Amino acid sequence: SQQGEEDPQALSIQEGENATMNCSYKTSINNLQWYRQNSGRGLVHLILIRSNEREKHSGRLRVTLDTSKKSSSLLITASRAADTASYFCATALSGGGADGLTFGKGTHLIIQP
Amino acid sequence: DTGVSQNPRHKITKRGQNVTFRCDPISEHNRLYWYRQTLGQGPEFLTYFQNEAQLEKSRLLSDRFSAERPKGSFSTLEIQRTEQGDSAMYLCASSLALGGGAGREQFFGPGTRLTVL
C-alpha cells in the first residue's frame, strides 16, 4: 500500500512560474524524500528532509515538512521545460530496521514553454 | 558509468514461465533494494539487502518471488510461474548505510520492464 498521497495529481504551468506540490502521509517517519521521474528515465533523488527539520533548500527546490499535520510540500521556483516530469514523495518509516521507501502516486508536472 | 545498472531492460515472457533479473549497484553501496512500479503508480517496495543479508520483505513479495545477493554485490530477482499481473517495471536501487538507521538517499537503476503475455 502507498502511504504518501501527492496533490495535485497533475499540474500544468507556464515556464518561469513556480510549481507547488503537496504530499500527505499516515504514519511516523524517519525522513521524507522527493524524487523526480522523467519519461523513459529512472527515478532521481531530489532532496531529503529529516523528521526534526521543518524546511530545506536545494537550488530552485524548497521543501517543507509539518510532522504534526503529516504533510510536506515541494516548491520549484522559476520552472523550466526540463522540469517536466512526475514527482514523488517517499517516506522512510521510523524504527524496526525498515528501510524500504513508501512512495505516493506522484504529481505529473508539465511546464509549457 | 558508475550508476546502478539493470539487465535486461525489457523482458517479454509467456504466462507460467520463470524470469530472472539482475541488478548491479553502485560498487561501494552496501544496501540494495527492489521495487515494482506499474503504470500511473509510484514504486512499491519489495525487499532490501544489507550486504548479503535480506533484511526486509514486503507482503507484495509472494512465494513466487525470490531475491538473492550472494556476495553482497549484484542481486538477482526471480519470478517463478509468471502471471499477467506481474507485468510491471522492476526497479533496483542502492544506497550507502553507515551504521544502523533508515532512509538514506537511494540511487535507482533504469529498471527492467516485464511484460507477461
mmCIF file with all atom_site columns, C-alpha atoms in Angstrom:
data_model
loop_
_atom_site.group_PDB
_atom_site.id
_atom_site.type_symbol
_atom_site.label_atom_id
_atom_site.label_alt_id
_atom_site.label_comp_id
_atom_site.label_asym_id
_atom_site.label_entity_id
_atom_site.label_seq_id
_atom_site.pdbx_PDB_ins_code
_atom_site.Cartn_x
_atom_site.Cartn_y
_atom_site.Cartn_z
_atom_site.occupancy
_atom_site.B_iso_or_equiv
_atom_site.pdbx_formal_charge
_atom_site.auth_seq_id
_atom_site.auth_comp_id
_atom_site.auth_asym_id
_atom_site.auth_atom_id
_atom_site.pdbx_PDB_model_num
ATOM 1   C CA . SER A 1 1   ? 0.000  0.000   0.000   1.00 0.00 ? 1   SER A CA 1
ATOM 2   C CA . GLN A 1 2   ? 1.155  3.524   -0.626  1.00 0.00 ? 2   GLN A CA 1
ATOM 3   C CA . GLN A 1 3   ? 1.423  5.810   2.339   1.00 0.00 ? 3   GLN A CA 1
ATOM 4   C CA . GLY A 1 4   ? 2.089  9.099   0.600   1.00 0.00 ? 4   GLY A CA 1
ATOM 5   C CA . GLU A 1 5   ? -0.506 10.887  -1.418  1.00 0.00 ? 5   GLU A CA 1
ATOM 6   C CA . GLU A 1 6   ? 0.568  13.740  -3.661  1.00 0.00 ? 6   GLU A CA 1
ATOM 7   C CA . ASP A 1 7   ? -1.668 16.608  -4.550  1.00 0.00 ? 7   ASP A CA 1
ATOM 8   C CA . PRO A 1 8   ? -2.437 17.623  -7.225  1.00 0.00 ? 8   PRO A CA 1
ATOM 9   C CA . GLN A 1 9   ? -2.247 14.526  -9.408  1.00 0.00 ? 9   GLN A CA 1
ATOM 10  C CA . ALA A 1 10  ? -1.414 16.726  -12.387 1.00 0.00 ? 10  ALA A CA 1
ATOM 11  C CA . LEU A 1 11  ? -0.205 20.303  -12.726 1.00 0.00 ? 11  LEU A CA 1
ATOM 12  C CA . SER A 1 12  ? 0.389  22.384  -15.853 1.00 0.00 ? 12  SER A CA 1
ATOM 13  C CA . ILE A 1 13  ? 2.066  25.802  -15.622 1.00 0.00 ? 13  ILE A CA 1
ATOM 14  C CA . GLN A 1 14  ? 3.934  28.250  -17.814 1.00 0.00 ? 14  GLN A CA 1
ATOM 15  C CA . GLU A 1 15  ? 7.700  28.287  -17.920 1.00 0.00 ? 15  GLU A CA 1
ATOM 16  C CA . GLY A 1 16  ? 9.069  30.679  -15.331 1.00 0.00 ? 16  GLY A CA 1
ATOM 17  C CA . GLU A 1 17  ? 6.202  30.191  -12.890 1.00 0.00 ? 17  GLU A CA 1
ATOM 18  C CA . ASN A 1 18  ? 6.540  28.435  -9.556  1.00 0.00 ? 18  ASN A CA 1
ATOM 19  C CA . ALA A 1 19  ? 5.172  24.930  -9.025  1.00 0.00 ? 19  ALA A CA 1
ATOM 20  C CA . THR A 1 20  ? 3.975  23.644  -5.670  1.00 0.00 ? 20  THR A CA 1
ATOM 21  C CA . MET A 1 21  ? 3.205  20.016  -4.912  1.00 0.00 ? 21  MET A CA 1
ATOM 22  C CA . ASN A 1 22  ? 1.929  18.603  -1.662  1.00 0.00 ? 22  ASN A CA 1
ATOM 23  C CA . CYS A 1 23  ? 2.300  15.237  -0.002  1.00 0.00 ? 23  CYS A CA 1
ATOM 24  C CA . SER A 1 24  ? 0.431  13.713  2.909   1.00 0.00 ? 24  SER A CA 1
ATOM 25  C CA . TYR A 1 25  ? 1.381  10.571  4.777   1.00 0.00 ? 25  TYR A CA 1
ATOM 26  C CA . LYS A 1 26  ? -0.069 8.448   7.550   1.00 0.00 ? 26  LYS A CA 1
ATOM 27  C CA . THR A 1 27  ? 2.493  7.090   9.999   1.00 0.00 ? 27  THR A CA 1
ATOM 28  C CA . SER A 1 28  ? 5.558  8.287   11.908  1.00 0.00 ? 28  SER A CA 1
ATOM 29  C CA . ILE A 1 29  ? 8.554  8.798   9.691   1.00 0.00 ? 29  ILE A CA 1
ATOM 30  C CA . ASN A 1 30  ? 12.312 8.978   9.947   1.00 0.00 ? 30  ASN A CA 1
ATOM 31  C CA . ASN A 1 31  ? 12.534 11.254  6.942   1.00 0.00 ? 31  ASN A CA 1
ATOM 32  C CA . LEU A 1 32  ? 10.719 12.235  3.783   1.00 0.00 ? 32  LEU A CA 1
ATOM 33  C CA . GLN A 1 33  ? 12.300 12.336  0.342   1.00 0.00 ? 33  GLN A CA 1
ATOM 34  C CA . TRP A 1 34  ? 11.271 13.751  -3.015  1.00 0.00 ? 34  TRP A CA 1
ATOM 35  C CA . TYR A 1 35  ? 12.149 12.044  -6.291  1.00 0.00 ? 35  TYR A CA 1
ATOM 36  C CA . ARG A 1 36  ? 11.695 13.008  -9.927  1.00 0.00 ? 36  ARG A CA 1
ATOM 37  C CA . GLN A 1 37  ? 10.973 10.596  -12.767 1.00 0.00 ? 37  GLN A CA 1
ATOM 38  C CA . ASN A 1 38  ? 11.231 11.702  -16.384 1.00 0.00 ? 38  ASN A CA 1
ATOM 39  C CA . SER A 1 39  ? 9.546  9.774   -19.149 1.00 0.00 ? 39  SER A CA 1
ATOM 40  C CA . GLY A 1 40  ? 11.829 6.901   -20.066 1.00 0.00 ? 40  GLY A CA 1
ATOM 41  C CA . ARG A 1 41  ? 14.291 7.594   -17.266 1.00 0.00 ? 41  ARG A CA 1
ATOM 42  C CA . GLY A 1 42  ? 14.796 6.247   -13.790 1.00 0.00 ? 42  GLY A CA 1
ATOM 43  C CA . LEU A 1 43  ? 13.988 7.915   -10.516 1.00 0.00 ? 43  LEU A CA 1
ATOM 44  C CA . VAL A 1 44  ? 16.316 10.674  -9.404  1.00 0.00 ? 44  VAL A CA 1
ATOM 45  C CA . HIS A 1 45  ? 16.628 11.764  -5.792  1.00 0.00 ? 45  HIS A CA 1
ATOM 46  C CA . LEU A 1 46  ? 15.962 15.483  -5.309  1.00 0.00 ? 46  LEU A CA 1
ATOM 47  C CA . ILE A 1 47  ? 16.006 16.231  -1.614  1.00 0.00 ? 47  ILE A CA 1
ATOM 48  C CA . LEU A 1 48  ? 15.700 14.578  1.808   1.00 0.00 ? 48  LEU A CA 1
ATOM 49  C CA . ILE A 1 49  ? 14.232 16.256  4.885   1.00 0.00 ? 49  ILE A CA 1
ATOM 50  C CA . ARG A 1 50  ? 14.533 14.644  8.307   1.00 0.00 ? 50  ARG A CA 1
ATOM 51  C CA . SER A 1 51  ? 11.655 14.440  10.752  1.00 0.00 ? 51  SER A CA 1
ATOM 52  C CA . ASN A 1 52  ? 13.253 17.045  13.020  1.00 0.00 ? 52  ASN A CA 1
ATOM 53  C CA . GLU A 1 53  ? 13.662 19.562  10.180  1.00 0.00 ? 53  GLU A CA 1
ATOM 54  C CA . ARG A 1 54  ? 10.979 21.965  9.019   1.00 0.00 ? 54  ARG A CA 1
ATOM 55  C CA . GLU A 1 55  ? 12.409 23.405  5.820   1.00 0.00 ? 55  GLU A CA 1
ATOM 56  C CA . LYS A 1 56  ? 15.203 22.631  3.408   1.00 0.00 ? 56  LYS A CA 1
ATOM 57  C CA . HIS A 1 57  ? 16.511 24.236  0.245   1.00 0.00 ? 57  HIS A CA 1
ATOM 58  C CA . SER A 1 58  ? 18.452 22.885  -2.697  1.00 0.00 ? 58  SER A CA 1
ATOM 59  C CA . GLY A 1 59  ? 18.950 25.177  -5.680  1.00 0.00 ? 59  GLY A CA 1
ATOM 60  C CA . ARG A 1 60  ? 15.481 26.021  -7.028  1.00 0.00 ? 60  ARG A CA 1
ATOM 61  C CA . LEU A 1 61  ? 13.837 23.496  -4.704  1.00 0.00 ? 61  LEU A CA 1
ATOM 62  C CA . ARG A 1 62  ? 12.292 24.240  -1.343  1.00 0.00 ? 62  ARG A CA 1
ATOM 63  C CA . VAL A 1 63  ? 10.791 21.501  0.805   1.00 0.00 ? 63  VAL A CA 1
ATOM 64  C CA . THR A 1 64  ? 8.776  21.939  3.973   1.00 0.00 ? 64  THR A CA 1
ATOM 65  C CA . LEU A 1 65  ? 7.729  19.299  6.466   1.00 0.00 ? 65  LEU A CA 1
ATOM 66  C CA . ASP A 1 66  ? 4.962  19.528  9.046   1.00 0.00 ? 66  ASP A CA 1
ATOM 67  C CA . THR A 1 67  ? 5.019  16.365  11.146  1.00 0.00 ? 67  THR A CA 1
ATOM 68  C CA . SER A 1 68  ? 2.008  17.475  13.195  1.00 0.00 ? 68  SER A CA 1
ATOM 69  C CA . LYS A 1 69  ? -0.078 17.520  10.009  1.00 0.00 ? 69  LYS A CA 1
ATOM 70  C CA . LYS A 1 70  ? 1.857  14.640  8.410   1.00 0.00 ? 70  LYS A CA 1
ATOM 71  C CA . SER A 1 71  ? 2.394  16.696  5.292   1.00 0.00 ? 71  SER A CA 1
ATOM 72  C CA . SER A 1 72  ? 5.157  18.063  3.097   1.00 0.00 ? 72  SER A CA 1
ATOM 73  C CA . SER A 1 73  ? 5.362  20.434  0.175   1.00 0.00 ? 73  SER A CA 1
ATOM 74  C CA . LEU A 1 74  ? 7.821  20.771  -2.694  1.00 0.00 ? 74  LEU A CA 1
ATOM 75  C CA . LEU A 1 75  ? 8.218  24.162  -4.339  1.00 0.00 ? 75  LEU A CA 1
ATOM 76  C CA . ILE A 1 76  ? 10.066 24.504  -7.631  1.00 0.00 ? 76  ILE A CA 1
ATOM 77  C CA . THR A 1 77  ? 10.825 28.131  -8.405  1.00 0.00 ? 77  THR A CA 1
ATOM 78  C CA . ALA A 1 78  ? 11.339 29.648  -11.846 1.00 0.00 ? 78  ALA A CA 1
ATOM 79  C CA . SER A 1 79  ? 10.261 26.461  -13.610 1.00 0.00 ? 79  SER A CA 1
ATOM 80  C CA . ARG A 1 80  ? 11.924 25.292  -16.818 1.00 0.00 ? 80  ARG A CA 1
ATOM 81  C CA . ALA A 1 81  ? 10.756 22.979  -19.580 1.00 0.00 ? 81  ALA A CA 1
ATOM 82  C CA . ALA A 1 82  ? 13.243 20.385  -18.294 1.00 0.00 ? 82  ALA A CA 1
ATOM 83  C CA . ASP A 1 83  ? 11.303 20.248  -15.006 1.00 0.00 ? 83  ASP A CA 1
ATOM 84  C CA . THR A 1 84  ? 8.500  18.416  -16.824 1.00 0.00 ? 84  THR A CA 1
ATOM 85  C CA . ALA A 1 85  ? 8.337  15.075  -15.011 1.00 0.00 ? 85  ALA A CA 1
ATOM 86  C CA . SER A 1 86  ? 6.490  13.104  -12.361 1.00 0.00 ? 86  SER A CA 1
ATOM 87  C CA . TYR A 1 87  ? 7.379  13.977  -8.789  1.00 0.00 ? 87  TYR A CA 1
ATOM 88  C CA . PHE A 1 88  ? 7.032  11.511  -5.946  1.00 0.00 ? 88  PHE A CA 1
ATOM 89  C CA . CYS A 1 89  ? 7.295  11.880  -2.219  1.00 0.00 ? 89  CYS A CA 1
ATOM 90  C CA . ALA A 1 90  ? 8.662  8.876   -0.370  1.00 0.00 ? 90  ALA A CA 1
ATOM 91  C CA . THR A 1 91  ? 8.714  8.197   3.326   1.00 0.00 ? 91  THR A CA 1
ATOM 92  C CA . ALA A 1 92  ? 11.160 6.182   5.360   1.00 0.00 ? 92  ALA A CA 1
ATOM 93  C CA . LEU A 1 93  ? 9.423  4.769   8.410   1.00 0.00 ? 93  LEU A CA 1
ATOM 94  C CA . SER A 1 94  ? 10.932 5.182   11.828  1.00 0.00 ? 94  SER A CA 1
ATOM 95  C CA . GLY A 1 95  ? 12.247 2.253   13.800  1.00 0.00 ? 95  GLY A CA 1
ATOM 96  C CA . GLY A 1 96  ? 12.299 -1.506  13.339  1.00 0.00 ? 96  GLY A CA 1
ATOM 97  C CA . GLY A 1 97  ? 15.131 -1.707  10.838  1.00 0.00 ? 97  GLY A CA 1
ATOM 98  C CA . ALA A 1 98  ? 12.770 -0.982  7.977   1.00 0.00 ? 98  ALA A CA 1
ATOM 99  C CA . ASP A 1 99  ? 14.460 0.834   5.136   1.00 0.00 ? 99  ASP A CA 1
ATOM 100 C CA . GLY A 1 100 ? 12.181 0.412   2.134   1.00 0.00 ? 100 GLY A CA 1
ATOM 101 C CA . LEU A 1 101 ? 10.698 3.659   0.926   1.00 0.00 ? 101 LEU A CA 1
ATOM 102 C CA . THR A 1 102 ? 6.945  4.089   0.642   1.00 0.00 ? 102 THR A CA 1
ATOM 103 C CA . PHE A 1 103 ? 6.060  6.201   -2.399  1.00 0.00 ? 103 PHE A CA 1
ATOM 104 C CA . GLY A 1 104 ? 2.940  8.140   -3.258  1.00 0.00 ? 104 GLY A CA 1
ATOM 105 C CA . LYS A 1 105 ? 1.262  8.053   -6.660  1.00 0.00 ? 105 LYS A CA 1
ATOM 106 C CA . GLY A 1 106 ? 3.033  11.190  -7.808  1.00 0.00 ? 106 GLY A CA 1
ATOM 107 C CA . THR A 1 107 ? 2.262  14.566  -9.289  1.00 0.00 ? 107 THR A CA 1
ATOM 108 C CA . HIS A 1 108 ? 2.677  14.852  -13.043 1.00 0.00 ? 108 HIS A CA 1
ATOM 109 C CA . LEU A 1 109 ? 4.095  18.309  -13.760 1.00 0.00 ? 109 LEU A CA 1
ATOM 110 C CA . ILE A 1 110 ? 4.002  19.832  -17.235 1.00 0.00 ? 110 ILE A CA 1
ATOM 111 C CA . ILE A 1 111 ? 5.899  23.033  -17.936 1.00 0.00 ? 111 ILE A CA 1
ATOM 112 C CA . GLN A 1 112 ? 4.621  24.789  -21.017 1.00 0.00 ? 112 GLN A CA 1
ATOM 113 C CA . PRO A 1 113 ? 7.107  26.931  -22.946 1.00 0.00 ? 113 PRO A CA 1
ATOM 114 C CA . ASP B 2 1   ? 29.050 4.911   -15.996 1.00 0.00 ? 1   ASP B CA 1
ATOM 115 C CA . THR B 2 2   ? 29.186 4.021   -12.291 1.00 0.00 ? 2   THR B CA 1
ATOM 116 C CA . GLY B 2 3   ? 25.454 4.186   -11.627 1.00 0.00 ? 3   GLY B CA 1
ATOM 117 C CA . VAL B 2 4   ? 23.059 1.338   -10.900 1.00 0.00 ? 4   VAL B CA 1
ATOM 118 C CA . SER B 2 5   ? 22.623 -0.958  -13.866 1.00 0.00 ? 5   SER B CA 1
ATOM 119 C CA . GLN B 2 6   ? 19.878 -3.488  -14.568 1.00 0.00 ? 6   GLN B CA 1
ATOM 120 C CA . ASN B 2 7   ? 19.599 -6.264  -17.103 1.00 0.00 ? 7   ASN B CA 1
ATOM 121 C CA . PRO B 2 8   ? 17.726 -6.956  -19.190 1.00 0.00 ? 8   PRO B CA 1
ATOM 122 C CA . ARG B 2 9   ? 15.998 -3.639  -19.853 1.00 0.00 ? 9   ARG B CA 1
ATOM 123 C CA . HIS B 2 10  ? 12.977 -5.390  -21.332 1.00 0.00 ? 10  HIS B CA 1
ATOM 124 C CA . LYS B 2 11  ? 11.624 -8.901  -20.949 1.00 0.00 ? 11  LYS B CA 1
ATOM 125 C CA . ILE B 2 12  ? 8.623  -10.428 -22.644 1.00 0.00 ? 12  ILE B CA 1
ATOM 126 C CA . THR B 2 13  ? 7.547  -13.819 -21.439 1.00 0.00 ? 13  THR B CA 1
ATOM 127 C CA . LYS B 2 14  ? 4.597  -16.146 -21.548 1.00 0.00 ? 14  LYS B CA 1
ATOM 128 C CA . ARG B 2 15  ? 2.469  -16.814 -18.516 1.00 0.00 ? 15  ARG B CA 1
ATOM 129 C CA . GLY B 2 16  ? 3.857  -19.640 -16.437 1.00 0.00 ? 16  GLY B CA 1
ATOM 130 C CA . GLN B 2 17  ? 7.479  -19.097 -17.405 1.00 0.00 ? 17  GLN B CA 1
ATOM 131 C CA . ASN B 2 18  ? 10.219 -18.152 -14.939 1.00 0.00 ? 18  ASN B CA 1
ATOM 132 C CA . VAL B 2 19  ? 12.202 -14.948 -15.342 1.00 0.00 ? 19  VAL B CA 1
ATOM 133 C CA . THR B 2 20  ? 15.304 -13.599 -13.651 1.00 0.00 ? 20  THR B CA 1
ATOM 134 C CA . PHE B 2 21  ? 16.516 -10.022 -13.496 1.00 0.00 ? 21  PHE B CA 1
ATOM 135 C CA . ARG B 2 22  ? 19.909 -8.759  -12.460 1.00 0.00 ? 22  ARG B CA 1
ATOM 136 C CA . CYS B 2 23  ? 20.913 -5.573  -10.671 1.00 0.00 ? 23  CYS B CA 1
ATOM 137 C CA . ASP B 2 24  ? 24.435 -4.221  -10.261 1.00 0.00 ? 24  ASP B CA 1
ATOM 138 C CA . PRO B 2 25  ? 24.508 -1.496  -7.592  1.00 0.00 ? 25  PRO B CA 1
ATOM 139 C CA . ILE B 2 26  ? 26.965 1.337   -7.166  1.00 0.00 ? 26  ILE B CA 1
ATOM 140 C CA . SER B 2 27  ? 30.088 -0.515  -6.084  1.00 0.00 ? 27  SER B CA 1
ATOM 141 C CA . GLU B 2 28  ? 30.602 0.988   -2.639  1.00 0.00 ? 28  GLU B CA 1
ATOM 142 C CA . HIS B 2 29  ? 26.922 0.782   -1.651  1.00 0.00 ? 29  HIS B CA 1
ATOM 143 C CA . ASN B 2 30  ? 26.061 -1.836  0.958   1.00 0.00 ? 30  ASN B CA 1
ATOM 144 C CA . ARG B 2 31  ? 22.278 -1.652  0.634   1.00 0.00 ? 31  ARG B CA 1
ATOM 145 C CA . LEU B 2 32  ? 20.313 -2.843  -2.368  1.00 0.00 ? 32  LEU B CA 1
ATOM 146 C CA . TYR B 2 33  ? 16.565 -2.520  -2.859  1.00 0.00 ? 33  TYR B CA 1
ATOM 147 C CA . TRP B 2 34  ? 13.976 -3.914  -5.250  1.00 0.00 ? 34  TRP B CA 1
ATOM 148 C CA . TYR B 2 35  ? 10.772 -2.071  -6.149  1.00 0.00 ? 35  TYR B CA 1
ATOM 149 C CA . ARG B 2 36  ? 7.943  -2.667  -8.589  1.00 0.00 ? 36  ARG B CA 1
ATOM 150 C CA . GLN B 2 37  ? 6.161  0.105   -10.467 1.00 0.00 ? 37  GLN B CA 1
ATOM 151 C CA . THR B 2 38  ? 3.003  -0.165  -12.533 1.00 0.00 ? 38  THR B CA 1
ATOM 152 C CA . LEU B 2 39  ? 1.685  2.475   -14.920 1.00 0.00 ? 39  LEU B CA 1
ATOM 153 C CA . GLY B 2 40  ? 0.443  5.599   -13.188 1.00 0.00 ? 40  GLY B CA 1
ATOM 154 C CA . GLN B 2 41  ? 1.603  4.482   -9.769  1.00 0.00 ? 41  GLN B CA 1
ATOM 155 C CA . GLY B 2 42  ? 4.589  5.148   -7.595  1.00 0.00 ? 42  GLY B CA 1
ATOM 156 C CA . PRO B 2 43  ? 7.143  2.414   -6.932  1.00 0.00 ? 43  PRO B CA 1
ATOM 157 C CA . GLU B 2 44  ? 6.196  -0.235  -4.402  1.00 0.00 ? 44  GLU B CA 1
ATOM 158 C CA . PHE B 2 45  ? 8.871  -1.657  -2.139  1.00 0.00 ? 45  PHE B CA 1
ATOM 159 C CA . LEU B 2 46  ? 9.572  -5.382  -2.455  1.00 0.00 ? 46  LEU B CA 1
ATOM 160 C CA . THR B 2 47  ? 12.714 -6.176  -0.476  1.00 0.00 ? 47  THR B CA 1
ATOM 161 C CA . TYR B 2 48  ? 16.146 -4.945  0.525   1.00 0.00 ? 48  TYR B CA 1
ATOM 162 C CA . PHE B 2 49  ? 19.555 -6.323  1.389   1.00 0.00 ? 49  PHE B CA 1
ATOM 163 C CA . GLN B 2 50  ? 22.348 -5.084  3.535   1.00 0.00 ? 50  GLN B CA 1
ATOM 164 C CA . ASN B 2 51  ? 25.418 -6.729  2.092   1.00 0.00 ? 51  ASN B CA 1
ATOM 165 C CA . GLU B 2 52  ? 24.275 -10.336 1.504   1.00 0.00 ? 52  GLU B CA 1
ATOM 166 C CA . ALA B 2 53  ? 21.581 -10.373 4.211   1.00 0.00 ? 53  ALA B CA 1
ATOM 167 C CA . GLN B 2 54  ? 17.958 -9.896  3.174   1.00 0.00 ? 54  GLN B CA 1
ATOM 168 C CA . LEU B 2 55  ? 16.655 -7.661  5.967   1.00 0.00 ? 55  LEU B CA 1
ATOM 169 C CA . GLU B 2 56  ? 13.124 -6.738  4.929   1.00 0.00 ? 56  GLU B CA 1
ATOM 170 C CA . LYS B 2 57  ? 10.484 -8.238  2.685   1.00 0.00 ? 57  LYS B CA 1
ATOM 171 C CA . SER B 2 58  ? 7.181  -6.667  1.710   1.00 0.00 ? 58  SER B CA 1
ATOM 172 C CA . ARG B 2 59  ? 3.900  -8.562  1.743   1.00 0.00 ? 59  ARG B CA 1
ATOM 173 C CA . LEU B 2 60  ? 3.954  -7.961  -2.010  1.00 0.00 ? 60  LEU B CA 1
ATOM 174 C CA . LEU B 2 61  ? 6.811  -10.437 -2.293  1.00 0.00 ? 61  LEU B CA 1
ATOM 175 C CA . SER B 2 62  ? 4.792  -13.605 -2.761  1.00 0.00 ? 62  SER B CA 1
ATOM 176 C CA . ASP B 2 63  ? 6.384  -17.040 -2.591  1.00 0.00 ? 63  ASP B CA 1
ATOM 177 C CA . ARG B 2 64  ? 6.793  -16.945 -6.379  1.00 0.00 ? 64  ARG B CA 1
ATOM 178 C CA . PHE B 2 65  ? 9.319  -14.149 -5.946  1.00 0.00 ? 65  PHE B CA 1
ATOM 179 C CA . SER B 2 66  ? 12.825 -14.729 -4.644  1.00 0.00 ? 66  SER B CA 1
ATOM 180 C CA . ALA B 2 67  ? 15.749 -12.356 -4.415  1.00 0.00 ? 67  ALA B CA 1
ATOM 181 C CA . GLU B 2 68  ? 19.378 -13.051 -3.694  1.00 0.00 ? 68  GLU B CA 1
ATOM 182 C CA . ARG B 2 69  ? 22.552 -11.102 -3.195  1.00 0.00 ? 69  ARG B CA 1
ATOM 183 C CA . PRO B 2 70  ? 25.034 -13.919 -2.676  1.00 0.00 ? 70  PRO B CA 1
ATOM 184 C CA . LYS B 2 71  ? 28.282 -11.989 -2.390  1.00 0.00 ? 71  LYS B CA 1
ATOM 185 C CA . GLY B 2 72  ? 26.923 -8.678  -1.274  1.00 0.00 ? 72  GLY B CA 1
ATOM 186 C CA . SER B 2 73  ? 27.448 -7.140  -4.695  1.00 0.00 ? 73  SER B CA 1
ATOM 187 C CA . PHE B 2 74  ? 24.982 -7.800  -7.546  1.00 0.00 ? 74  PHE B CA 1
ATOM 188 C CA . SER B 2 75  ? 21.477 -9.095  -6.886  1.00 0.00 ? 75  SER B CA 1
ATOM 189 C CA . THR B 2 76  ? 19.002 -11.221 -8.792  1.00 0.00 ? 76  THR B CA 1
ATOM 190 C CA . LEU B 2 77  ? 15.210 -11.193 -8.614  1.00 0.00 ? 77  LEU B CA 1
ATOM 191 C CA . GLU B 2 78  ? 13.471 -14.321 -9.869  1.00 0.00 ? 78  GLU B CA 1
ATOM 192 C CA . ILE B 2 79  ? 9.773  -14.655 -10.547 1.00 0.00 ? 79  ILE B CA 1
ATOM 193 C CA . GLN B 2 80  ? 8.512  -18.195 -10.927 1.00 0.00 ? 80  GLN B CA 1
ATOM 194 C CA . ARG B 2 81  ? 5.346  -19.187 -12.794 1.00 0.00 ? 81  ARG B CA 1
ATOM 195 C CA . THR B 2 82  ? 4.761  -15.634 -14.012 1.00 0.00 ? 82  THR B CA 1
ATOM 196 C CA . GLU B 2 83  ? 1.235  -14.256 -14.131 1.00 0.00 ? 83  GLU B CA 1
ATOM 197 C CA . GLN B 2 84  ? -0.133 -11.379 -16.209 1.00 0.00 ? 84  GLN B CA 1
ATOM 198 C CA . GLY B 2 85  ? -0.416 -9.339  -13.020 1.00 0.00 ? 85  GLY B CA 1
ATOM 199 C CA . ASP B 2 86  ? 3.361  -9.476  -12.694 1.00 0.00 ? 86  ASP B CA 1
ATOM 200 C CA . SER B 2 87  ? 3.712  -7.161  -15.704 1.00 0.00 ? 87  SER B CA 1
ATOM 201 C CA . ALA B 2 88  ? 5.421  -4.052  -14.372 1.00 0.00 ? 88  ALA B CA 1
ATOM 202 C CA . MET B 2 89  ? 8.675  -2.139  -14.243 1.00 0.00 ? 89  MET B CA 1
ATOM 203 C CA . TYR B 2 90  ? 11.065 -3.690  -11.735 1.00 0.00 ? 90  TYR B CA 1
ATOM 204 C CA . LEU B 2 91  ? 13.398 -1.118  -10.241 1.00 0.00 ? 91  LEU B CA 1
ATOM 205 C CA . CYS B 2 92  ? 16.579 -1.652  -8.331  1.00 0.00 ? 92  CYS B CA 1
ATOM 206 C CA . ALA B 2 93  ? 18.213 0.940   -6.097  1.00 0.00 ? 93  ALA B CA 1
ATOM 207 C CA . SER B 2 94  ? 21.250 1.113   -3.869  1.00 0.00 ? 94  SER B CA 1
ATOM 208 C CA . SER B 2 95  ? 22.426 3.253   -1.003  1.00 0.00 ? 95  SER B CA 1
ATOM 209 C CA . LEU B 2 96  ? 25.275 3.578   1.436   1.00 0.00 ? 96  LEU B CA 1
ATOM 210 C CA . ALA B 2 97  ? 24.240 2.987   5.029   1.00 0.00 ? 97  ALA B CA 1
ATOM 211 C CA . LEU B 2 98  ? 26.735 3.932   7.703   1.00 0.00 ? 98  LEU B CA 1
ATOM 212 C CA . GLY B 2 99  ? 25.796 2.207   10.914  1.00 0.00 ? 99  GLY B CA 1
ATOM 213 C CA . GLY B 2 100 ? 22.169 1.419   11.536  1.00 0.00 ? 100 GLY B CA 1
ATOM 214 C CA . GLY B 2 101 ? 19.187 3.537   10.777  1.00 0.00 ? 101 GLY B CA 1
ATOM 215 C CA . ALA B 2 102 ? 16.864 4.001   7.916   1.00 0.00 ? 102 ALA B CA 1
ATOM 216 C CA . GLY B 2 103 ? 16.089 6.140   4.974   1.00 0.00 ? 103 GLY B CA 1
ATOM 217 C CA . ARG B 2 104 ? 19.035 7.438   3.034   1.00 0.00 ? 104 ARG B CA 1
ATOM 218 C CA . GLU B 2 105 ? 19.169 8.728   -0.483  1.00 0.00 ? 105 GLU B CA 1
ATOM 219 C CA . GLN B 2 106 ? 18.615 5.843   -2.867  1.00 0.00 ? 106 GLN B CA 1
ATOM 220 C CA . PHE B 2 107 ? 20.080 5.710   -6.361  1.00 0.00 ? 107 PHE B CA 1
ATOM 221 C CA . PHE B 2 108 ? 17.837 3.988   -8.858  1.00 0.00 ? 108 PHE B CA 1
ATOM 222 C CA . GLY B 2 109 ? 18.631 1.996   -11.945 1.00 0.00 ? 109 GLY B CA 1
ATOM 223 C CA . PRO B 2 110 ? 16.730 2.334   -15.244 1.00 0.00 ? 110 PRO B CA 1
ATOM 224 C CA . GLY B 2 111 ? 14.521 -0.665  -14.473 1.00 0.00 ? 111 GLY B CA 1
ATOM 225 C CA . THR B 2 112 ? 13.544 -3.877  -16.219 1.00 0.00 ? 112 THR B CA 1
ATOM 226 C CA . ARG B 2 113 ? 10.172 -3.749  -17.942 1.00 0.00 ? 113 ARG B CA 1
ATOM 227 C CA . LEU B 2 114 ? 8.423  -7.114  -17.735 1.00 0.00 ? 114 LEU B CA 1
ATOM 228 C CA . THR B 2 115 ? 5.532  -8.000  -19.987 1.00 0.00 ? 115 THR B CA 1
ATOM 229 C CA . VAL B 2 116 ? 3.742  -11.271 -19.315 1.00 0.00 ? 116 VAL B CA 1
ATOM 230 C CA . LEU B 2 117 ? 1.593  -12.446 -22.219 1.00 0.00 ? 117 LEU B CA 1
#
